[in-house]
XYZ file of C-alpha atoms in Angstrom:
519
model
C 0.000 0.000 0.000
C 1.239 3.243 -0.883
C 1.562 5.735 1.766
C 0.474 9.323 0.630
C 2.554 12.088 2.231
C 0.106 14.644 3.391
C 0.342 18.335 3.057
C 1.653 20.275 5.874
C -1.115 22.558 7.496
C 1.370 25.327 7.295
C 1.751 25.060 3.426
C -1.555 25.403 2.622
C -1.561 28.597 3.113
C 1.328 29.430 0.915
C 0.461 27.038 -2.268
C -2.597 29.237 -2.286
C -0.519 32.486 -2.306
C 2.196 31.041 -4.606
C -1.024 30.283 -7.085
C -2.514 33.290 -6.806
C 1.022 35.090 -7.516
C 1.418 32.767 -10.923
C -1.907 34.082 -12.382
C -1.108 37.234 -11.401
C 1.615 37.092 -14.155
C -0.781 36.577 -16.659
C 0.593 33.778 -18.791
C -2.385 31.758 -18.386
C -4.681 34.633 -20.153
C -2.915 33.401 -23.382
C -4.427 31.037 -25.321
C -1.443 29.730 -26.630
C -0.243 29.217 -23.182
C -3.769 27.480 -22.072
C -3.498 24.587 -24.921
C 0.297 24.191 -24.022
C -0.760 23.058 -20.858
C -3.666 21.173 -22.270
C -1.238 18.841 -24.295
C 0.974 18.308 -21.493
C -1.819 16.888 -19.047
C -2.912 14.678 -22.655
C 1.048 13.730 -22.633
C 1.215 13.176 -18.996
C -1.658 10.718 -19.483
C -0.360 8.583 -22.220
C 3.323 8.798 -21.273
C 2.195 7.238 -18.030
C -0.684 5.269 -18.753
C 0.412 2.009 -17.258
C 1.493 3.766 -14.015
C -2.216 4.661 -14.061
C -3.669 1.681 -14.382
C -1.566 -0.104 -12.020
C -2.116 2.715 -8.984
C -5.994 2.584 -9.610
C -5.659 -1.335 -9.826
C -3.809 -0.975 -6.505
C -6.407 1.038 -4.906
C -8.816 -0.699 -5.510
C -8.432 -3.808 -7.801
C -10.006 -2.358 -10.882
C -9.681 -4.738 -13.344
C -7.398 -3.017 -16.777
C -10.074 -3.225 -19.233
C -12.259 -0.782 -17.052
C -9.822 1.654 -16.054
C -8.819 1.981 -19.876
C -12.263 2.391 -21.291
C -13.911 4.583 -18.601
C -11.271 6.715 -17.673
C -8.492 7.322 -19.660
C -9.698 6.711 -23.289
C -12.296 9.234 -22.548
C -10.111 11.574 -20.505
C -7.572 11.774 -23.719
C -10.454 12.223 -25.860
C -12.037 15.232 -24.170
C -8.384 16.704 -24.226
C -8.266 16.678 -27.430
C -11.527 17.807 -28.095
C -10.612 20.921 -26.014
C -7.124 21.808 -27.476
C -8.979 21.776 -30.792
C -12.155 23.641 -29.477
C -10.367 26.350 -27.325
C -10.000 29.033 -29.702
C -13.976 28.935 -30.392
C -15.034 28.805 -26.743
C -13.009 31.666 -26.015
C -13.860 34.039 -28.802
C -15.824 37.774 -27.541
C -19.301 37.402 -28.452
C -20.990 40.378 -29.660
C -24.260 41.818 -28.928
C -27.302 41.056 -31.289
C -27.407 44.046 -33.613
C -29.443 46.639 -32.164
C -29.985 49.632 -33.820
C -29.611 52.082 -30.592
C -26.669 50.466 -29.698
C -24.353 49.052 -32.155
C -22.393 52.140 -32.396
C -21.217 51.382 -29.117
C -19.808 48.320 -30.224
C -21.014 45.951 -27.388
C -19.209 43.059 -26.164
C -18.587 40.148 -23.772
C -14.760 38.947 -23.249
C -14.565 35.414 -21.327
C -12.114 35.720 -19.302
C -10.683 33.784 -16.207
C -12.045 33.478 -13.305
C -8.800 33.154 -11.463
C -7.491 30.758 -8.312
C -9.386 27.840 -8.754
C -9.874 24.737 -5.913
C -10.135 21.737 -7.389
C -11.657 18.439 -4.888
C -12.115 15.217 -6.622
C -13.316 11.533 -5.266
C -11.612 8.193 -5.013
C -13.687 6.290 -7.553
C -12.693 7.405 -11.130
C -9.409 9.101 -10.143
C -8.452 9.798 -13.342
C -11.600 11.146 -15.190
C -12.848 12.787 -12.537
C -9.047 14.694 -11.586
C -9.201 14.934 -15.744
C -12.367 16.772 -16.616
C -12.492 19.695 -14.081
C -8.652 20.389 -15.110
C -9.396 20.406 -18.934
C -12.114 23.439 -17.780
C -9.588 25.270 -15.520
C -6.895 25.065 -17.524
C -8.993 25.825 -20.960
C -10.693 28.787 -18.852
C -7.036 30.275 -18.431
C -7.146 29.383 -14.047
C -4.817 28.603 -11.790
C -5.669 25.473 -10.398
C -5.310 23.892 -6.583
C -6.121 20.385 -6.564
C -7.003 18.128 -3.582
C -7.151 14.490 -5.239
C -8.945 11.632 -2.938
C -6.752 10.179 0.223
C -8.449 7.062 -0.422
C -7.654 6.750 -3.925
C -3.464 6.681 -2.181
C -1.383 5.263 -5.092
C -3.188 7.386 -7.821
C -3.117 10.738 -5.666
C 0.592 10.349 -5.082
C 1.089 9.543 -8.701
C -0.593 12.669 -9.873
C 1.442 14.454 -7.315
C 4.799 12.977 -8.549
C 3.629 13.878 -12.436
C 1.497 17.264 -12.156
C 5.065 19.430 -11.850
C 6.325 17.448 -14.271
C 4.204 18.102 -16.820
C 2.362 21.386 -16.036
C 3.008 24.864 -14.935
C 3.909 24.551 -10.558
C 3.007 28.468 -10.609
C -0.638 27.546 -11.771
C -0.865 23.941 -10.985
C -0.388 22.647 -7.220
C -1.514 19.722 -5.410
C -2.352 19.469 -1.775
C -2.937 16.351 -0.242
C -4.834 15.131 3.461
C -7.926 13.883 4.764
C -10.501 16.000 6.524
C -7.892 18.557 8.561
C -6.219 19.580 5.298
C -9.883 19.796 3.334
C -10.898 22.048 6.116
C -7.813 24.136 5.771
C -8.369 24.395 1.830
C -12.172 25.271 2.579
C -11.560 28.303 4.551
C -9.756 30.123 2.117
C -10.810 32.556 -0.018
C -11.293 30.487 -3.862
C -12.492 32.306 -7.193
C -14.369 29.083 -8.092
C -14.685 25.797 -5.665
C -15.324 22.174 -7.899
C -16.591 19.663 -5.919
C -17.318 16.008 -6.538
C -18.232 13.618 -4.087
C -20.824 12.865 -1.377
C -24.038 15.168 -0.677
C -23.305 15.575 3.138
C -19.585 16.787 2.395
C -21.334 18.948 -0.016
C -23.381 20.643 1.707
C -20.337 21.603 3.734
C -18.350 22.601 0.672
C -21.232 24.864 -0.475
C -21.656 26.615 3.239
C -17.401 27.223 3.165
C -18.066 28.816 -0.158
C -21.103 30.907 0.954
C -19.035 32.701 3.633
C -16.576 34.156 0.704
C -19.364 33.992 -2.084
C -17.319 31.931 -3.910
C -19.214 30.170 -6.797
C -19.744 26.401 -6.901
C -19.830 23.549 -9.378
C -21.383 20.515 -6.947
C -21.501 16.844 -8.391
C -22.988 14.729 -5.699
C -24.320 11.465 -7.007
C -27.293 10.435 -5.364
C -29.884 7.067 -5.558
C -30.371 6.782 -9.544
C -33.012 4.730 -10.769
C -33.892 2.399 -13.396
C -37.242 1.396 -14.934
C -38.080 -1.470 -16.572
C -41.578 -1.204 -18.651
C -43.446 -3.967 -20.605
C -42.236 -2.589 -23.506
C -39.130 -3.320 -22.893
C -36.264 -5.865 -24.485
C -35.751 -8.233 -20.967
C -32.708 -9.641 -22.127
C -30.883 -6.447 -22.930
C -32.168 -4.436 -19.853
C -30.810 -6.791 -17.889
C -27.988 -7.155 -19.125
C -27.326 -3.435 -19.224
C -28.188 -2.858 -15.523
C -26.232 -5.720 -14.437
C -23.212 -3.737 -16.291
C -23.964 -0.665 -14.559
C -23.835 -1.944 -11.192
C -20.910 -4.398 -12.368
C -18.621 -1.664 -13.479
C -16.110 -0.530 -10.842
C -18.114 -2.505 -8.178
C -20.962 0.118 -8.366
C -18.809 2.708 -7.203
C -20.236 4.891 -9.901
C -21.849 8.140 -9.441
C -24.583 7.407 -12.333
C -24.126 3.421 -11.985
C -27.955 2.077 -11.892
C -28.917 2.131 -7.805
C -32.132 0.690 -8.069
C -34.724 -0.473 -10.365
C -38.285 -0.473 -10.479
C -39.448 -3.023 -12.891
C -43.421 -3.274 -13.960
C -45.450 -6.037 -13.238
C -45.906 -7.472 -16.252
C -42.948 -8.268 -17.273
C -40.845 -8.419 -13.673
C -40.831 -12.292 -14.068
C -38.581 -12.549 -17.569
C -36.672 -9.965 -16.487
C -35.201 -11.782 -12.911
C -34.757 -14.772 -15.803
C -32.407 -12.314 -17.837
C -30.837 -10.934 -14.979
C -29.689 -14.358 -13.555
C -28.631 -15.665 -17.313
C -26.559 -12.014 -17.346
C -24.781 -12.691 -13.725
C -23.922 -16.107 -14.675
C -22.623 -15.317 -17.893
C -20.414 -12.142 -16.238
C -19.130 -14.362 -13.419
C -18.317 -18.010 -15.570
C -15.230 -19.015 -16.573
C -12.498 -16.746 -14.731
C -10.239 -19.350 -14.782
C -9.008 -18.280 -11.154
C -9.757 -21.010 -8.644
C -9.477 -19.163 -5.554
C -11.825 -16.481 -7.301
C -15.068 -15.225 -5.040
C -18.320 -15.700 -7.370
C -16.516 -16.515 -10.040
C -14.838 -12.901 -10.131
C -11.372 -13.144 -10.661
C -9.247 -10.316 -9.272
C -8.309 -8.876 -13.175
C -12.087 -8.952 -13.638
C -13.845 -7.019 -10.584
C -13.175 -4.668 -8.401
C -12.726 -4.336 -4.556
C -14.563 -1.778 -2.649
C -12.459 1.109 -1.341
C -11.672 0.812 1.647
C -12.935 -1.142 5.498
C -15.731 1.807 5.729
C -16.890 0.772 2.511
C -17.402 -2.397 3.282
C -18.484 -2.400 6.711
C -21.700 0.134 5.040
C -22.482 -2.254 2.040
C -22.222 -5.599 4.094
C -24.577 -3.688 6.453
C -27.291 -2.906 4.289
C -27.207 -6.214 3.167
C -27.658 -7.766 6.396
C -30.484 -5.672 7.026
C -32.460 -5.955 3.959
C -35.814 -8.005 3.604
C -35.460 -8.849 0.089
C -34.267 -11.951 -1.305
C -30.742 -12.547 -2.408
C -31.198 -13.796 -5.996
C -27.679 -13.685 -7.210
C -24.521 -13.340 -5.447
C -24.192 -12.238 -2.296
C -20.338 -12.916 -1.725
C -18.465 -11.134 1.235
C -14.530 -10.845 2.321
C -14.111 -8.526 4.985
C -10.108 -9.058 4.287
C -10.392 -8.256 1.003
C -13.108 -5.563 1.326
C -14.963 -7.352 -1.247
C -18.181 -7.527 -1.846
C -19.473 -9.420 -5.273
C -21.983 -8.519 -7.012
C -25.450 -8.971 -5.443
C -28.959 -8.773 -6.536
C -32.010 -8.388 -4.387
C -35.384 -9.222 -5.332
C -38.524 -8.450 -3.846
C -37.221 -5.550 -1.731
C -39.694 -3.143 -0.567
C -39.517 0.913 -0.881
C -39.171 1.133 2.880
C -35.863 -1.424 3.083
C -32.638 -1.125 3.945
C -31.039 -1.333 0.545
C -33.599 2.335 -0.513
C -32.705 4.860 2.057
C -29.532 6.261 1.043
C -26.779 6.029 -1.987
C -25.364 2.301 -2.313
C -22.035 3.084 -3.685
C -21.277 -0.638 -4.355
C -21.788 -3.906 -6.055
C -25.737 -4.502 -4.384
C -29.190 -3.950 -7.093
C -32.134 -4.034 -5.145
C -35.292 -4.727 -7.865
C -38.312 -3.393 -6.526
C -42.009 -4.318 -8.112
C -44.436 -1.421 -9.557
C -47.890 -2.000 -11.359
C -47.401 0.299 -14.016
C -44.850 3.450 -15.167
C -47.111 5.887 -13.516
C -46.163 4.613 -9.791
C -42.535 4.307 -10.534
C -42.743 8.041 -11.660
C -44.722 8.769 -8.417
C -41.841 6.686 -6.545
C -39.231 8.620 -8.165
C -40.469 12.407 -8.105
C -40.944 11.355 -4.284
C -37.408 11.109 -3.269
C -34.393 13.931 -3.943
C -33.897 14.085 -7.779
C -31.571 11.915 -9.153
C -27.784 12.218 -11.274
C -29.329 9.789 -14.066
C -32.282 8.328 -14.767
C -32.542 5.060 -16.635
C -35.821 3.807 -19.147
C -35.891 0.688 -20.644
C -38.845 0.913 -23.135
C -39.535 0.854 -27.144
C -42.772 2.431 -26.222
C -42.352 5.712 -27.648
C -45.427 7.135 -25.513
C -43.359 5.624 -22.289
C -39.965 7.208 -23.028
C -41.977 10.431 -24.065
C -44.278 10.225 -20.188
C -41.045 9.869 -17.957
C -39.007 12.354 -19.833
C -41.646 15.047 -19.184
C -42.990 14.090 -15.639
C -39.534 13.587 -13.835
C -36.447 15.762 -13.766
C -32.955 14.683 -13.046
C -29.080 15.256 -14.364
C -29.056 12.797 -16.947
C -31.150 10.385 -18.525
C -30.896 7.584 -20.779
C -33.451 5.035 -22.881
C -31.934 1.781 -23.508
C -28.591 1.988 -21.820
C -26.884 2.694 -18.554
C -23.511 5.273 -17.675
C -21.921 5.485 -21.089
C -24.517 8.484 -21.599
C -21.513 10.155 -19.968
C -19.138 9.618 -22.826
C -21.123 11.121 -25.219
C -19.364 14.143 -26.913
C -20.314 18.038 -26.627
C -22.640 17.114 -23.707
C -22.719 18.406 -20.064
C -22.528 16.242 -17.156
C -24.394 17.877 -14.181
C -26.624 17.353 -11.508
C -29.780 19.244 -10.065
C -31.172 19.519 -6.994
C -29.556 17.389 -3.918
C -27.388 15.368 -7.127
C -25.372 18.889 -8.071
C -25.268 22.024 -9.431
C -23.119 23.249 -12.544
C -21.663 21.350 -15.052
C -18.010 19.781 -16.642
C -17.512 18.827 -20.044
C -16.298 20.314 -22.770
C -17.321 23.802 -23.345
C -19.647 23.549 -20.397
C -16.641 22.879 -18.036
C -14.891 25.953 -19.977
C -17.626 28.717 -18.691
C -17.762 27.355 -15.431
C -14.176 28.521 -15.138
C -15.184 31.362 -17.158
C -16.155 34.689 -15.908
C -17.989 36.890 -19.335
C -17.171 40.294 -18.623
C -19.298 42.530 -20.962
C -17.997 45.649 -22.288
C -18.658 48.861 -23.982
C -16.671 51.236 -26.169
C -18.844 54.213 -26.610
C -17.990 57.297 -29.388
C -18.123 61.025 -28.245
C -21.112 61.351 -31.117
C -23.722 59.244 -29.340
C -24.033 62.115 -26.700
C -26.054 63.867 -30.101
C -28.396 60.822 -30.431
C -28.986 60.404 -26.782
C -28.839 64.069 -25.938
C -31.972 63.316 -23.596
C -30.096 61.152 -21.010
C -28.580 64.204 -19.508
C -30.622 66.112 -16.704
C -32.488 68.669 -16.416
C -35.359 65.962 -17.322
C -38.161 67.452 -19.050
C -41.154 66.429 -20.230
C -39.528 66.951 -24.088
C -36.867 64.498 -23.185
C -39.345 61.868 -22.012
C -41.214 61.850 -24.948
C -37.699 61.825 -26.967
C -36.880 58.801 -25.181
C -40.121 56.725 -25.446
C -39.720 57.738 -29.183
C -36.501 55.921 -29.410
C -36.699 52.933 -26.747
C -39.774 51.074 -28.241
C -40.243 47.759 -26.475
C -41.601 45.799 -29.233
C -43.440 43.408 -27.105
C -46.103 41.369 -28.913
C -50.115 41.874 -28.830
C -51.390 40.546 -25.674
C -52.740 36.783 -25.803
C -56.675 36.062 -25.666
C -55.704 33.390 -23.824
C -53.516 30.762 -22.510
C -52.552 28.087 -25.102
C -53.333 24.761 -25.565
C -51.489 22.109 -23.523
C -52.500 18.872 -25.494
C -49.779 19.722 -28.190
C -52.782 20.939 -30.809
C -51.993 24.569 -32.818
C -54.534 27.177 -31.004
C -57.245 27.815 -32.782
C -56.098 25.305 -35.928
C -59.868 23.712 -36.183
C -61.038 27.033 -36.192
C -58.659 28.387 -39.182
C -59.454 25.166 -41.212
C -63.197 25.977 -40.737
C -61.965 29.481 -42.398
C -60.275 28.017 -45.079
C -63.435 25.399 -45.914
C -65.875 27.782 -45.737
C -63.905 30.437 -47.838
C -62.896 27.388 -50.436
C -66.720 26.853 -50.584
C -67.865 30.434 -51.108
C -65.729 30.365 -53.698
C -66.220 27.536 -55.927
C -70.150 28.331 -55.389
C -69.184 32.066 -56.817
C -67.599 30.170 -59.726
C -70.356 27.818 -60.399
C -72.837 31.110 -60.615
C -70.491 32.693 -63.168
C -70.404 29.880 -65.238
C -74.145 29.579 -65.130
């Protein structure tokens, strides 16, 4: 186990003065500068990919396969994607032509938003380290970053490699556990990203209130899945089982729960058990727990971890289906499903964070809505349905970060999309250009010619009653006529019977007045 050196109380102090001093220079405000550093972090990736895999896979036993195709694939990608994109995202944006104001050439410069803290979680702690850096960096900040000191191997890589590769007077890293968090916390940050658990959230948020110090807040949260009749059994559950497979369902947007309709709740358990047999055969590892070989599944993080999981499923009053594995030694848990668990049981109070799916019975797609829109809103939100009509009903009665029809976490991947929550899951987003602005601060601007004082020669005082009518002359509103009344809600055109009965009627008059014409 690797032992991560923490940061000195004293220091903190001074890495955030030493930051501050760096963008005070003003290199980062060049473009130039910003994808430099971009490419490096893409170069410190690849150049020491293997050293990645093999501290995450020390952590906490992620299997190669997973580390490679949810982190750093993607990580390199949105790189890229940036380096390429930068110039575009950062362009002024002008004002819509007005007419009383173009002279004044109107503007907004994005410009950065200065000493940024950075705090990232143990589970993905690559991507998740990756994607707020890409912003901050992209966004022209100086960054302070306090990795995960559970995640020990892969934080005290990125501390080895971050000077290496990137810019010490913008880039530092600070390391610790809740003393050093608290330290970071109190000082005063032009932009706090946090990513981790609601409750340290809502202390992250009240630290940045006292300095009113904006906030990007990903907090994860109890996402659900539902299964309708509609749906394909074999692939839903085979695509939940993934979710909650991957990384031991230490997944912010990894399915938590599903709610699965009546009808079809009996061929989907069939499906789920053919997927956990299939995912579990054949690991060739005798010693292996549930047929999960150590290169194929990973361990849960740390003794806290598994004391909370094994807890929850000691408690529960559902009905182990599948699984069900424990090693306290190994702080493993395999993967476990639950059937017939109630919306009162242990497994549905708060986040799992681990390899347990509790399936939960519902009549019909209107209760599991209900169910849903009942608790705090979700990161994701999972449909399995080819009813159109279905996907269409949850879409527009439930609200949540992300959703998804058909498949589980790779929404994530997707490119030129957000990744956010809303309510208790997070506020703000990362991604691509998203994560750019909310490192971004758009300062609008004005550069206004002596000669406009002859057009707006009524601004100045003495007002009179002249000016005021000068001024209403020139600042027309334009708002449009005022409705008869509120429009339709059942997706009809207002009124579109009664212009068809217009156009019938004035079709008819007409081919009568040609018929008399004629006669």
């Amino acid at each position: 186990m690797v032992e991560l050196k923490y940061t000195p109380l004293d220091e903190i102090d001074k890495i955030r003065t030493s930051l501050h001093a760096g963008f005070q220079t003003g290199k980062s405000k060049s473009l130039a500068y910003r994808k430099y550093q971009l490419l490096q972090l893409g170069h410190l990736l690849k150049e020491n990919r293997a050293r990645f895999v093999e501290a995450i896979h020390a952590d906490m036993g992620r299997p190669v396969f997973e580390t490679e195709f949810y982190e750093i694939t993607g990580a390199l990608t949105d790189i890229t994607a940036a380096v390429k994109s930068l110039s575009s995202w950062a362009k002024p944006e002008t004002s819509p032509f007005n007419f009383n104001w173009f002279a004044m050439r109107p503007r907004a410069h994005k410009v950065p938003k200065g000493v940024v803290l950075v705090i990232t979680p143990f589970n993905y702690p690559v991507w998740l380290v990756v994607e707020p850096l890409i912003g901050a960096l992209a966004a022209g900040c100086a960054v302070c970053l306090k990795p995960s000191e559970s995640a020990a191997a892969t934080s005290a890589l990125w501390t080895e490699l971050l000077p290496k590769y990137l810019d010490p007077d913008l880039v530092r890293v600070v390391n610790g556990a809740v003393p050093e968090t608290t330290r970071l916390l109190e000082l005063q940050w032009d932009h706090i990203s946090y990513t981790g658990s609601g409750a340290v959230g809502r202390i992250v948020a009240s630290a940045a209130a006292k300095h009113l110090t904006p906030v990007t807040l990903e907090l994860g949260g109890k996402s659900p899945v539902i299964v309708d009749a509609s749906a394909d059994p074999a692939l839903a559950a085979r695509r939940v089982l993934l979710g909650r497979f991957v990384n031991a369902g230490q997944t912010c947007v990894s399915p938590d729960y599903v709610l699965v309709v009546k009808g079809i709740k009996d061929r989907f358990l069939q499906e789920v058990r053919k997927s956990y047999a299939a995912f579990t055969a054949a690991s060739g590892d005798p010693s292996s727990k549930s047929g999960l070989a150590p290169t194929t599944f990973s361990h849960l993080i740390h003794s806290r971890a598994y004391a909370r999981i094994s807890g929850m499923l000691e408690k529960t009053r559902g009905k182990v289906i599948a699984g069900g594995e424990r090693d306290e030694k190994e702080n493993f848990v395999g993967l476990t499903v639950v059937e017939g668990v109630e919306k009162e049981d242990a497994l549905m109070g708060e986040e799992i964070f681990g390899p347990v799916l509790p399936i939960l019975e519902v009549e019909h797609v209107d209760e599991a809505i209900k169910f849903i829109n009942g608790g705090d809103r979700p990161l994701a939100l999972y449909v399995f349905a080819n009813d159109k009509k279905v996907k269409d009903k949850v879409r527009n009665e439930t609200i949540s970060g992300t959703m998804a029809f058909n498949e589980v976490v790779i929404q994530l991947g997707a490119p030129g999309l957000p990744f956010g929550g809303t309510g208790a899951s997070g506020y703000g987003y990362h991604r691509g250009k998203y994560g750019f602005d909310a490192f971004t601060h758009v300062r609008t601007e004005m550069d206004s010619p002596a000669f406009i004082d002859k057009i707006l020669w009524w601004r100045f005082p003495p007002y009179t009653d002249a000016k005021l009518r000068a001024m209403l002359r020139m600042m027309k509103d334009g708002l449009p006529a005022k409705p008869k009344g509120p429009p339709r809600l059942d997706g009809a055109s207002e009124g579109g019977w009664r212009k068809w009965a217009v156009v019938l009627l004035a079709v008819t008059a007409a081919a009568a007045a040609v018929k008399r014409a004629r006669n």
